[in-house]
Amino acid sequence: MSMPHDTFECGHTLEELSIYLDTGEFADPHHLESCPECRNGLDSLRRLSAAGNELFASDVAAAGSGTDEWMKDILANLALELRPGRTIPLRSDDPADTLSETEGAVLALVRSVADNLPGTVAGRVKLDGDVTLPGEPVTVRADLAVLFGQHLMDSAASLRQDLAEALARHTELTIAAIDITITDVIDAPREEQ
Amino acid sequence: MRDQLDLVPDAILVGRAADGDTAAFEALARRYGPHMRASARRLTGSYADADDAVQEALVQAWKQLDTLRDPAAVKGWLLRLTGSRSIDLLRRRRNHTSLAGGEDDAPPDTVSPGAGPETTAVAGAGIESLKAALATLPEEQRRCWILKEINGQSYEEIAQTLNISPASVRGRLARARTALVREMEDWR
C-alpha cells in the first residue's frame, strides 16, 4: 500500500532504498550516487537507523542489570530440570544392594576439578564409552578455557593429573584416556557487545 | 575460577549448561537477560509481560540447549526465543481479551495527548520521536521492525518467528521504515 508521495520524482521509493541498505540490492546502483532525492532518502533511513540504535541502548539500560531483583525472580521461578545422564553402576559388598552414580555427577566432578585449578574453567565434558558396563574403557573429553597468561601445556598437564586422581577416588570408571581441548583463552572481563 | 563464570566466554557456559550446570546457565541468563527483557518489553508493552516471556524463553533454552549447533551463537538464539515467546504471549492475550470482549491494549509509549513536537524537540528527540512514530505503526510492521532492529534477527528468522514469508518480512520492514521516516519528519 505504497502511497503516491512515497515515490520520488526519479521513480524510486524509500522502500527500495530500505531494502538496498539491508541487502545491497538495487537495480541501478550508479543512480544512487547522483540522485539528490535518493541521497536524501538514504540519509533519512540512516538517521532512523541511528535513532533505532539509540532507542535500543536506552531500552537495554532501562531494562536494568542481570543482577537486579527481576532477574533473581525469574531465575528463582525457572525450576530447571536436572540432567542426570546415564546411570553408572558401582560395586557393592552386599549383592542385595544396587549402588550407582549418575553421569551428571561425574561431569560435575570433572568441572569442579578443572575450576579449582588457578586460571582454568571447564566447558563441555563428555564420557566416551559405555559407562553403564563395569570395566568398559572410558575416555574423558573436556573443553577448557584458560585465563590469558597461564601456561597452556602446564594447565592441561596438571588438570590431567588432578582428574586422574579425582576420578580414581570418586568413581570406578576404567579411564582409558583424558583428552583436554583448550577451546578458549579468556583475555579480559566480558560484557555484552 | 568457578566464582568468575561471568568472565567466561559464551561457548564455555553453553557447554556446561548443556551438561547440566545450572550456575553456568544462570550466568548466561544474567549476561543476556537485560537485552532479552528490553526486546520483550518493546514487543509486549510491559515489563510484567516481558518478564513472563523472558522466563518462558529461558525454560525453553534450558531444555533445548543441545539443539544449538553453534554454542557461540547463543545470544542471537536467546533473543529469537524471546521474540517468539513474546509474540505467543501477545497472541494468547489477544485471544483472551477478544473472548472476554476486553478493550484493545495500547502499544508501548503511546504519546499522551499533551505531548507535542515542542516537548519532544529537546534532548533525546531522536528517541522520543521514534517512540511516538513506532506507536503509530500497524502492529505487524512494528513487530518486524523490533525483531530486526532490537533483536538483530535476519529476514528468515523474523519470518519463522511471525510465521510469514521472508518476502512479507522484507515488505513490512520496508513499509515500517518508510512510515517511521515520514512520521519522524512530521515531528520536526
mmCIF file of C-alpha atoms in Angstrom:
data_model
loop_
_atom_site.group_PDB
_atom_site.id
_atom_site.type_symbol
_atom_site.label_atom_id
_atom_site.label_comp_id
_atom_site.label_asym_id
_atom_site.label_seq_id
_atom_site.Cartn_x
_atom_site.Cartn_y
_atom_site.Cartn_z
ATOM 1 C CA MET A 1 0.000 0.000 0.000
ATOM 2 C CA SER A 2 2.557 2.453 -1.168
ATOM 3 C CA MET A 3 1.256 5.991 -1.210
ATOM 4 C CA PRO A 4 1.848 8.222 -4.194
ATOM 5 C CA HIS A 5 4.082 10.619 -2.249
ATOM 6 C CA ASP A 6 6.389 7.723 -1.292
ATOM 7 C CA THR A 7 7.643 7.620 -4.851
ATOM 8 C CA PHE A 8 10.361 10.145 -5.638
ATOM 9 C CA GLU A 9 10.381 12.122 -8.874
ATOM 10 C CA CYS A 10 13.140 9.810 -10.106
ATOM 11 C CA GLY A 11 10.698 6.909 -9.771
ATOM 12 C CA HIS A 12 12.401 5.177 -6.845
ATOM 13 C CA THR A 13 10.886 4.700 -3.407
ATOM 14 C CA LEU A 14 12.038 4.762 0.204
ATOM 15 C CA GLU A 15 11.086 1.085 0.381
ATOM 16 C CA GLU A 16 13.573 0.237 -2.346
ATOM 17 C CA LEU A 17 16.223 2.249 -0.515
ATOM 18 C CA SER A 18 15.436 0.458 2.732
ATOM 19 C CA ILE A 19 15.927 -2.898 1.045
ATOM 20 C CA TYR A 20 19.124 -1.583 -0.534
ATOM 21 C CA LEU A 21 20.520 -0.692 2.913
ATOM 22 C CA ASP A 22 19.740 -4.192 4.219
ATOM 23 C CA THR A 23 20.759 -6.282 1.250
ATOM 24 C CA GLY A 24 22.869 -4.088 -1.035
ATOM 25 C CA GLU A 25 20.425 -4.904 -3.839
ATOM 26 C CA PHE A 26 19.421 -2.046 -6.110
ATOM 27 C CA ALA A 27 18.556 -2.102 -9.786
ATOM 28 C CA ASP A 28 20.705 0.886 -10.692
ATOM 29 C CA PRO A 29 23.453 1.488 -8.074
ATOM 30 C CA HIS A 30 25.053 4.358 -10.026
ATOM 31 C CA HIS A 31 21.813 6.294 -9.813
ATOM 32 C CA LEU A 32 22.228 6.494 -6.016
ATOM 33 C CA GLU A 33 25.440 8.491 -6.378
ATOM 34 C CA SER A 34 23.858 11.217 -8.458
ATOM 35 C CA CYS A 35 20.201 11.454 -7.378
ATOM 36 C CA PRO A 36 19.722 14.077 -4.638
ATOM 37 C CA GLU A 37 16.313 12.684 -3.675
ATOM 38 C CA CYS A 38 17.619 9.177 -3.221
ATOM 39 C CA ARG A 39 20.598 10.504 -1.274
ATOM 40 C CA ASN A 40 18.204 12.390 0.997
ATOM 41 C CA GLY A 41 16.159 9.249 1.392
ATOM 42 C CA LEU A 42 19.230 7.220 2.327
ATOM 43 C CA ASP A 43 20.215 9.920 4.837
ATOM 44 C CA SER A 44 16.744 9.743 6.399
ATOM 45 C CA LEU A 45 16.947 5.966 6.651
ATOM 46 C CA ARG A 46 20.399 6.199 8.214
ATOM 47 C CA ARG A 47 19.088 8.729 10.743
ATOM 48 C CA LEU A 48 16.258 6.320 11.517
ATOM 49 C CA SER A 49 18.765 3.542 11.978
ATOM 50 C CA ALA A 50 20.827 5.742 14.316
ATOM 51 C CA ALA A 51 17.691 6.598 16.307
ATOM 52 C CA GLY A 52 16.939 2.871 16.437
ATOM 53 C CA ASN A 53 20.374 2.199 17.915
ATOM 54 C CA GLU A 54 19.814 4.948 20.485
ATOM 55 C CA LEU A 55 16.434 3.520 21.385
ATOM 56 C CA PHE A 56 17.956 0.064 21.719
ATOM 57 C CA ALA A 57 20.708 1.344 24.021
ATOM 58 C CA SER A 58 18.226 3.268 26.145
ATOM 59 C CA ASP A 59 15.853 0.268 26.326
ATOM 60 C CA VAL A 60 18.616 -2.075 27.461
ATOM 61 C CA ALA A 61 19.792 0.453 30.050
ATOM 62 C CA ALA A 62 16.201 0.865 31.278
ATOM 63 C CA ALA A 63 15.736 -2.908 31.499
ATOM 64 C CA GLY A 64 18.305 -2.955 34.303
ATOM 65 C CA SER A 65 21.118 -5.316 35.134
ATOM 66 C CA GLY A 66 21.264 -9.094 35.171
ATOM 67 C CA THR A 67 21.904 -8.937 38.902
ATOM 68 C CA ASP A 68 18.680 -6.990 39.648
ATOM 69 C CA GLU A 69 15.664 -8.336 41.536
ATOM 70 C CA TRP A 70 13.617 -9.002 38.375
ATOM 71 C CA MET A 71 16.274 -11.418 37.137
ATOM 72 C CA LYS A 72 16.580 -13.051 40.543
ATOM 73 C CA ASP A 73 12.806 -13.595 40.491
ATOM 74 C CA ILE A 74 12.955 -15.102 37.013
ATOM 75 C CA LEU A 75 15.840 -17.399 37.948
ATOM 76 C CA ALA A 76 14.057 -18.456 41.136
ATOM 77 C CA ASN A 77 10.992 -19.413 39.064
ATOM 78 C CA LEU A 78 12.862 -21.406 36.434
ATOM 79 C CA ALA A 79 12.986 -24.714 38.323
ATOM 80 C CA LEU A 80 15.471 -26.167 35.843
ATOM 81 C CA GLU A 81 15.210 -29.916 35.445
ATOM 82 C CA LEU A 82 18.305 -31.877 36.375
ATOM 83 C CA ARG A 83 20.290 -33.671 33.706
ATOM 84 C CA PRO A 84 21.318 -36.930 35.357
ATOM 85 C CA GLY A 85 22.504 -38.596 32.154
ATOM 86 C CA ARG A 86 23.365 -42.280 32.187
ATOM 87 C CA THR A 87 23.431 -44.427 35.303
ATOM 88 C CA ILE A 88 26.902 -45.661 36.240
ATOM 89 C CA PRO A 89 26.878 -48.863 38.327
ATOM 90 C CA LEU A 90 29.069 -49.114 41.435
ATOM 91 C CA ARG A 91 30.294 -52.280 43.133
ATOM 92 C CA SER A 92 28.626 -53.187 46.396
ATOM 93 C CA ASP A 93 29.694 -55.608 49.088
ATOM 94 C CA ASP A 94 26.186 -56.918 49.540
ATOM 95 C CA PRO A 95 24.686 -58.452 46.384
ATOM 96 C CA ALA A 96 21.269 -57.275 47.570
ATOM 97 C CA ASP A 97 22.344 -53.640 47.239
ATOM 98 C CA THR A 98 22.327 -51.766 43.969
ATOM 99 C CA LEU A 99 24.659 -48.797 44.006
ATOM 100 C CA SER A 100 25.129 -46.305 41.247
ATOM 101 C CA GLU A 101 26.135 -42.750 40.486
ATOM 102 C CA THR A 102 24.847 -40.519 37.712
ATOM 103 C CA GLU A 103 26.821 -39.419 34.698
ATOM 104 C CA GLY A 104 25.812 -35.864 35.603
ATOM 105 C CA ALA A 105 27.589 -36.202 38.954
ATOM 106 C CA VAL A 106 30.791 -37.350 37.228
ATOM 107 C CA LEU A 107 30.623 -34.444 34.770
ATOM 108 C CA ALA A 108 30.176 -32.073 37.714
ATOM 109 C CA LEU A 109 33.213 -33.656 39.386
ATOM 110 C CA VAL A 110 35.334 -33.088 36.277
ATOM 111 C CA ARG A 111 34.165 -29.461 36.080
ATOM 112 C CA SER A 112 34.901 -28.841 39.720
ATOM 113 C CA VAL A 113 38.436 -30.259 39.432
ATOM 114 C CA ALA A 114 39.109 -28.026 36.408
ATOM 115 C CA ASP A 115 37.562 -24.981 38.066
ATOM 116 C CA ASN A 116 39.707 -25.442 41.160
ATOM 117 C CA LEU A 117 42.947 -25.067 39.246
ATOM 118 C CA PRO A 118 44.191 -21.480 39.020
ATOM 119 C CA GLY A 119 43.113 -19.710 35.838
ATOM 120 C CA THR A 120 41.130 -22.510 34.235
ATOM 121 C CA VAL A 121 37.447 -23.208 33.823
ATOM 122 C CA ALA A 122 35.822 -26.273 32.285
ATOM 123 C CA GLY A 123 33.429 -26.227 29.339
ATOM 124 C CA ARG A 124 31.657 -29.229 27.882
ATOM 125 C CA VAL A 125 32.674 -32.625 29.268
ATOM 126 C CA LYS A 126 31.994 -35.985 27.634
ATOM 127 C CA LEU A 127 32.437 -39.548 28.805
ATOM 128 C CA ASP A 128 33.077 -41.617 25.688
ATOM 129 C CA GLY A 129 32.448 -45.309 26.182
ATOM 130 C CA ASP A 130 29.681 -47.377 27.734
ATOM 131 C CA VAL A 131 29.775 -46.181 31.320
ATOM 132 C CA THR A 132 26.813 -48.415 32.194
ATOM 133 C CA LEU A 133 29.033 -51.529 31.933
ATOM 134 C CA PRO A 134 31.609 -52.021 34.698
ATOM 135 C CA GLY A 135 35.188 -52.189 33.426
ATOM 136 C CA GLU A 136 34.469 -50.713 29.997
ATOM 137 C CA PRO A 137 37.249 -48.318 28.967
ATOM 138 C CA VAL A 138 36.060 -44.716 29.123
ATOM 139 C CA THR A 139 37.699 -41.655 27.583
ATOM 140 C CA VAL A 140 37.081 -38.337 29.292
ATOM 141 C CA ARG A 141 36.968 -35.404 26.878
ATOM 142 C CA ALA A 142 36.891 -31.934 28.403
ATOM 143 C CA ASP A 143 36.857 -28.482 26.864
ATOM 144 C CA LEU A 144 38.837 -25.980 28.841
ATOM 145 C CA ALA A 145 39.081 -22.201 28.920
ATOM 146 C CA VAL A 146 42.340 -20.822 30.242
ATOM 147 C CA LEU A 147 42.974 -17.344 31.559
ATOM 148 C CA PHE A 148 45.366 -15.331 29.420
ATOM 149 C CA GLY A 149 48.935 -15.565 30.750
ATOM 150 C CA GLN A 150 48.576 -19.134 32.030
ATOM 151 C CA HIS A 151 50.928 -21.662 30.503
ATOM 152 C CA LEU A 152 48.620 -23.793 28.360
ATOM 153 C CA MET A 153 50.621 -27.008 28.428
ATOM 154 C CA ASP A 154 51.168 -26.789 32.175
ATOM 155 C CA SER A 155 47.469 -26.145 32.753
ATOM 156 C CA ALA A 156 46.474 -29.129 30.652
ATOM 157 C CA ALA A 157 49.077 -31.387 32.269
ATOM 158 C CA SER A 158 48.152 -30.558 35.844
ATOM 159 C CA LEU A 159 44.481 -30.879 35.022
ATOM 160 C CA ARG A 160 45.051 -34.319 33.516
ATOM 161 C CA GLN A 161 46.854 -35.426 36.659
ATOM 162 C CA ASP A 162 44.260 -33.964 39.048
ATOM 163 C CA LEU A 163 41.450 -35.503 37.018
ATOM 164 C CA ALA A 164 43.033 -38.943 37.040
ATOM 165 C CA GLU A 165 43.320 -38.798 40.831
ATOM 166 C CA ALA A 166 39.817 -37.458 41.401
ATOM 167 C CA LEU A 167 38.204 -39.964 39.035
ATOM 168 C CA ALA A 168 40.087 -42.833 40.686
ATOM 169 C CA ARG A 169 38.953 -41.677 44.117
ATOM 170 C CA HIS A 170 35.308 -40.882 43.363
ATOM 171 C CA THR A 171 34.401 -43.299 40.564
ATOM 172 C CA GLU A 172 35.067 -46.862 39.497
ATOM 173 C CA LEU A 173 35.400 -45.966 35.843
ATOM 174 C CA THR A 174 38.222 -47.512 33.843
ATOM 175 C CA ILE A 175 39.749 -44.380 32.383
ATOM 176 C CA ALA A 176 41.435 -45.133 29.068
ATOM 177 C CA ALA A 177 42.422 -41.553 28.327
ATOM 178 C CA ILE A 178 41.816 -37.973 29.345
ATOM 179 C CA ASP A 179 41.626 -35.617 26.380
ATOM 180 C CA ILE A 180 41.722 -31.929 27.118
ATOM 181 C CA THR A 181 40.959 -29.362 24.440
ATOM 182 C CA ILE A 182 41.702 -25.737 25.205
ATOM 183 C CA THR A 183 38.878 -24.040 23.344
ATOM 184 C CA ASP A 184 39.190 -20.517 24.699
ATOM 185 C CA VAL A 185 41.701 -18.149 26.158
ATOM 186 C CA ILE A 186 39.996 -15.663 28.452
ATOM 187 C CA ASP A 187 41.651 -12.301 27.992
ATOM 188 C CA ALA A 188 39.521 -9.660 29.635
ATOM 189 C CA PRO A 189 36.325 -9.080 31.567
ATOM 190 C CA ARG A 190 33.434 -9.633 29.199
ATOM 191 C CA GLU A 191 30.367 -7.583 28.631
ATOM 192 C CA GLU A 192 27.624 -7.986 26.117
ATOM 193 C CA GLN A 193 28.695 -6.437 22.855
ATOM 194 C CA MET B 1 37.729 -19.830 38.983
ATOM 195 C CA ARG B 2 34.141 -21.010 39.229
ATOM 196 C CA ASP B 3 33.128 -17.816 41.022
ATOM 197 C CA GLN B 4 34.132 -15.925 37.874
ATOM 198 C CA LEU B 5 31.662 -17.508 35.487
ATOM 199 C CA ASP B 6 30.628 -14.020 34.443
ATOM 200 C CA LEU B 7 34.039 -13.652 32.748
ATOM 201 C CA VAL B 8 33.791 -16.878 30.790
ATOM 202 C CA PRO B 9 33.018 -16.952 27.034
ATOM 203 C CA ASP B 10 29.513 -17.919 25.886
ATOM 204 C CA ALA B 11 30.519 -21.220 24.286
ATOM 205 C CA ILE B 12 32.029 -22.500 27.536
ATOM 206 C CA LEU B 13 28.917 -21.560 29.501
ATOM 207 C CA VAL B 14 26.687 -23.205 26.885
ATOM 208 C CA GLY B 15 28.742 -26.418 27.073
ATOM 209 C CA ARG B 16 28.495 -26.519 30.845
ATOM 210 C CA ALA B 17 24.793 -25.706 30.851
ATOM 211 C CA ALA B 18 24.134 -28.448 28.296
ATOM 212 C CA ASP B 19 25.905 -30.827 30.710
ATOM 213 C CA GLY B 20 23.568 -29.758 33.496
ATOM 214 C CA ASP B 21 25.440 -26.909 35.193
ATOM 215 C CA THR B 22 22.685 -24.563 36.339
ATOM 216 C CA ALA B 23 25.184 -21.952 37.560
ATOM 217 C CA ALA B 24 26.594 -21.629 34.044
ATOM 218 C CA PHE B 25 23.081 -21.277 32.650
ATOM 219 C CA GLU B 26 22.273 -18.571 35.165
ATOM 220 C CA ALA B 27 25.443 -16.719 34.185
ATOM 221 C CA LEU B 28 24.197 -16.744 30.581
ATOM 222 C CA ALA B 29 20.782 -15.549 31.718
ATOM 223 C CA ARG B 30 22.343 -12.671 33.651
ATOM 224 C CA ARG B 31 24.546 -11.777 30.687
ATOM 225 C CA TYR B 32 21.757 -11.534 28.098
ATOM 226 C CA GLY B 33 18.748 -11.029 30.383
ATOM 227 C CA PRO B 34 18.687 -7.214 30.072
ATOM 228 C CA HIS B 35 18.731 -7.401 26.261
ATOM 229 C CA MET B 36 16.034 -10.106 26.298
ATOM 230 C CA ARG B 37 13.928 -8.076 28.697
ATOM 231 C CA ALA B 38 14.312 -4.880 26.645
ATOM 232 C CA SER B 39 13.267 -6.680 23.483
ATOM 233 C CA ALA B 40 10.320 -8.411 25.153
ATOM 234 C CA ARG B 41 9.165 -5.155 26.701
ATOM 235 C CA ARG B 42 9.178 -3.390 23.357
ATOM 236 C CA LEU B 43 7.218 -6.263 21.823
ATOM 237 C CA THR B 44 4.686 -6.834 24.605
ATOM 238 C CA GLY B 45 4.385 -3.324 26.007
ATOM 239 C CA SER B 46 5.042 -4.022 29.691
ATOM 240 C CA TYR B 47 7.756 -5.311 31.971
ATOM 241 C CA ALA B 48 5.300 -7.743 33.580
ATOM 242 C CA ASP B 49 4.661 -9.453 30.243
ATOM 243 C CA ALA B 50 8.313 -9.086 29.274
ATOM 244 C CA ASP B 51 9.449 -10.947 32.381
ATOM 245 C CA ASP B 52 6.982 -13.750 31.636
ATOM 246 C CA ALA B 53 8.304 -14.012 28.078
ATOM 247 C CA VAL B 54 11.936 -13.981 29.240
ATOM 248 C CA GLN B 55 11.182 -16.682 31.773
ATOM 249 C CA GLU B 56 9.482 -18.876 29.163
ATOM 250 C CA ALA B 57 12.355 -18.307 26.755
ATOM 251 C CA LEU B 58 14.869 -19.369 29.410
ATOM 252 C CA VAL B 59 12.927 -22.511 30.285
ATOM 253 C CA GLN B 60 12.836 -23.425 26.604
ATOM 254 C CA ALA B 61 16.534 -22.596 26.222
ATOM 255 C CA TRP B 62 17.482 -24.913 29.083
ATOM 256 C CA LYS B 63 15.531 -27.773 27.520
ATOM 257 C CA GLN B 64 16.817 -27.219 24.002
ATOM 258 C CA LEU B 65 20.457 -26.253 24.600
ATOM 259 C CA ASP B 66 21.555 -29.464 22.911
ATOM 260 C CA THR B 67 19.945 -28.337 19.650
ATOM 261 C CA LEU B 68 22.108 -25.214 19.473
ATOM 262 C CA ARG B 69 24.607 -26.009 16.717
ATOM 263 C CA ASP B 70 26.973 -23.118 17.302
ATOM 264 C CA PRO B 71 27.347 -22.530 21.058
ATOM 265 C CA ALA B 72 28.977 -19.155 20.406
ATOM 266 C CA ALA B 73 25.741 -18.003 18.730
ATOM 267 C CA VAL B 74 23.753 -18.339 21.952
ATOM 268 C CA LYS B 75 22.946 -14.635 22.222
ATOM 269 C CA GLY B 76 21.033 -14.478 18.928
ATOM 270 C CA TRP B 77 19.333 -17.751 19.791
ATOM 271 C CA LEU B 78 18.143 -16.484 23.173
ATOM 272 C CA LEU B 79 16.829 -13.320 21.536
ATOM 273 C CA ARG B 80 14.962 -15.336 18.900
ATOM 274 C CA LEU B 81 13.379 -17.473 21.637
ATOM 275 C CA THR B 82 12.474 -14.286 23.492
ATOM 276 C CA GLY B 83 10.885 -12.840 20.344
ATOM 277 C CA SER B 84 8.843 -15.985 19.735
ATOM 278 C CA ARG B 85 7.652 -16.256 23.314
ATOM 279 C CA SER B 86 6.712 -12.555 23.320
ATOM 280 C CA ILE B 87 4.660 -12.959 20.151
ATOM 281 C CA ASP B 88 2.986 -16.085 21.608
ATOM 282 C CA LEU B 89 2.131 -14.201 24.736
ATOM 283 C CA LEU B 90 0.554 -11.399 22.727
ATOM 284 C CA ARG B 91 -1.487 -13.903 20.705
ATOM 285 C CA ARG B 92 -2.713 -15.687 23.827
ATOM 286 C CA ARG B 93 -3.667 -12.416 25.439
ATOM 287 C CA ARG B 94 -5.344 -11.141 22.275
ATOM 288 C CA ASN B 95 -7.479 -14.296 22.065
ATOM 289 C CA HIS B 96 -8.287 -14.000 25.707
ATOM 290 C CA THR B 97 -9.315 -10.355 25.626
ATOM 291 C CA SER B 98 -11.345 -10.718 22.441
ATOM 292 C CA LEU B 99 -13.240 -13.631 24.022
ATOM 293 C CA ALA B 100 -13.822 -11.545 27.094
ATOM 294 C CA GLY B 101 -14.737 -8.558 24.960
ATOM 295 C CA GLY B 102 -11.918 -6.579 26.544
ATOM 296 C CA GLU B 103 -10.522 -3.369 25.193
ATOM 297 C CA ASP B 104 -7.536 -3.201 22.901
ATOM 298 C CA ASP B 105 -4.252 -2.905 24.690
ATOM 299 C CA ALA B 106 -2.262 0.160 23.842
ATOM 300 C CA PRO B 107 1.175 -0.269 22.322
ATOM 301 C CA PRO B 108 4.065 0.894 24.487
ATOM 302 C CA ASP B 109 4.952 4.554 24.513
ATOM 303 C CA THR B 110 1.744 5.809 23.019
ATOM 304 C CA VAL B 111 2.186 9.535 23.353
ATOM 305 C CA SER B 112 -0.134 11.320 25.692
ATOM 306 C CA PRO B 113 -2.336 13.919 24.005
ATOM 307 C CA GLY B 114 -0.414 16.761 25.625
ATOM 308 C CA ALA B 115 2.971 15.679 24.281
ATOM 309 C CA GLY B 116 3.583 17.550 21.061
ATOM 310 C CA PRO B 117 6.571 18.413 18.951
ATOM 311 C CA GLU B 118 7.605 21.138 21.393
ATOM 312 C CA THR B 119 8.178 18.724 24.268
ATOM 313 C CA THR B 120 9.951 16.118 22.177
ATOM 314 C CA ALA B 121 12.233 18.549 20.369
ATOM 315 C CA VAL B 122 14.596 18.741 23.333
ATOM 316 C CA ALA B 123 17.276 16.271 24.385
ATOM 317 C CA GLY B 124 16.706 12.704 23.210
ATOM 318 C CA ALA B 125 14.457 13.987 20.450
ATOM 319 C CA GLY B 126 15.551 11.176 18.159
ATOM 320 C CA ILE B 127 14.444 8.512 20.613
ATOM 321 C CA GLU B 128 11.272 10.306 21.635
ATOM 322 C CA SER B 129 10.064 10.929 18.110
ATOM 323 C CA LEU B 130 10.946 7.370 17.172
ATOM 324 C CA LYS B 131 8.909 6.035 20.104
ATOM 325 C CA ALA B 132 5.984 8.185 19.056
ATOM 326 C CA ALA B 133 6.337 7.110 15.438
ATOM 327 C CA LEU B 134 6.546 3.424 16.432
ATOM 328 C CA ALA B 135 3.261 3.768 18.288
ATOM 329 C CA THR B 136 1.524 4.786 15.057
ATOM 330 C CA LEU B 137 2.700 1.732 13.097
ATOM 331 C CA PRO B 138 0.396 -1.195 12.374
ATOM 332 C CA GLU B 139 1.194 -3.978 14.837
ATOM 333 C CA GLU B 140 2.682 -6.342 12.237
ATOM 334 C CA GLN B 141 5.079 -3.747 10.925
ATOM 335 C CA ARG B 142 6.095 -2.726 14.430
ATOM 336 C CA ARG B 143 6.916 -6.326 15.322
ATOM 337 C CA CYS B 144 9.039 -6.744 12.213
ATOM 338 C CA TRP B 145 10.910 -3.563 12.976
ATOM 339 C CA ILE B 146 11.586 -4.530 16.607
ATOM 340 C CA LEU B 147 12.720 -8.057 15.716
ATOM 341 C CA LYS B 148 15.093 -6.583 13.139
ATOM 342 C CA GLU B 149 16.457 -3.537 14.934
ATOM 343 C CA ILE B 150 16.308 -4.555 18.594
ATOM 344 C CA ASN B 151 16.825 -8.312 18.257
ATOM 345 C CA GLY B 152 19.104 -8.168 15.212
ATOM 346 C CA GLN B 153 17.205 -11.043 13.542
ATOM 347 C CA SER B 154 17.553 -11.838 9.843
ATOM 348 C CA TYR B 155 14.586 -11.748 7.445
ATOM 349 C CA GLU B 156 14.412 -15.561 7.555
ATOM 350 C CA GLU B 157 14.478 -15.637 11.348
ATOM 351 C CA ILE B 158 11.780 -12.967 11.604
ATOM 352 C CA ALA B 159 9.716 -14.907 9.070
ATOM 353 C CA GLN B 160 9.893 -18.005 11.280
ATOM 354 C CA THR B 161 9.028 -16.067 14.421
ATOM 355 C CA LEU B 162 5.983 -14.437 12.822
ATOM 356 C CA ASN B 163 5.047 -17.433 10.673
ATOM 357 C CA ILE B 164 5.049 -15.410 7.437
ATOM 358 C CA SER B 165 7.267 -15.496 4.354
ATOM 359 C CA PRO B 166 10.665 -13.746 4.197
ATOM 360 C CA ALA B 167 9.258 -11.689 1.311
ATOM 361 C CA SER B 168 6.483 -10.431 3.600
ATOM 362 C CA VAL B 169 9.050 -9.547 6.230
ATOM 363 C CA ARG B 170 11.018 -7.605 3.668
ATOM 364 C CA GLY B 171 7.915 -5.720 2.568
ATOM 365 C CA ARG B 172 6.670 -4.998 6.069
ATOM 366 C CA LEU B 173 10.048 -3.832 7.222
ATOM 367 C CA ALA B 174 10.436 -1.518 4.245
ATOM 368 C CA ARG B 175 6.928 -0.113 4.815
ATOM 369 C CA ALA B 176 7.650 0.273 8.529
ATOM 370 C CA ARG B 177 10.803 2.257 7.837
ATOM 371 C CA THR B 178 9.099 4.396 5.250
ATOM 372 C CA ALA B 179 6.308 5.203 7.681
ATOM 373 C CA LEU B 180 8.775 5.879 10.508
ATOM 374 C CA VAL B 181 10.840 8.227 8.368
ATOM 375 C CA ARG B 182 7.700 10.118 7.276
ATOM 376 C CA GLU B 183 6.342 10.228 10.805
ATOM 377 C CA MET B 184 9.610 11.447 12.271
ATOM 378 C CA GLU B 185 9.928 14.122 9.603
ATOM 379 C CA ASP B 186 6.494 15.386 10.582
ATOM 380 C CA TRP B 187 7.747 15.917 14.111
ATOM 381 C CA ARG B 188 10.470 18.298 13.062
#
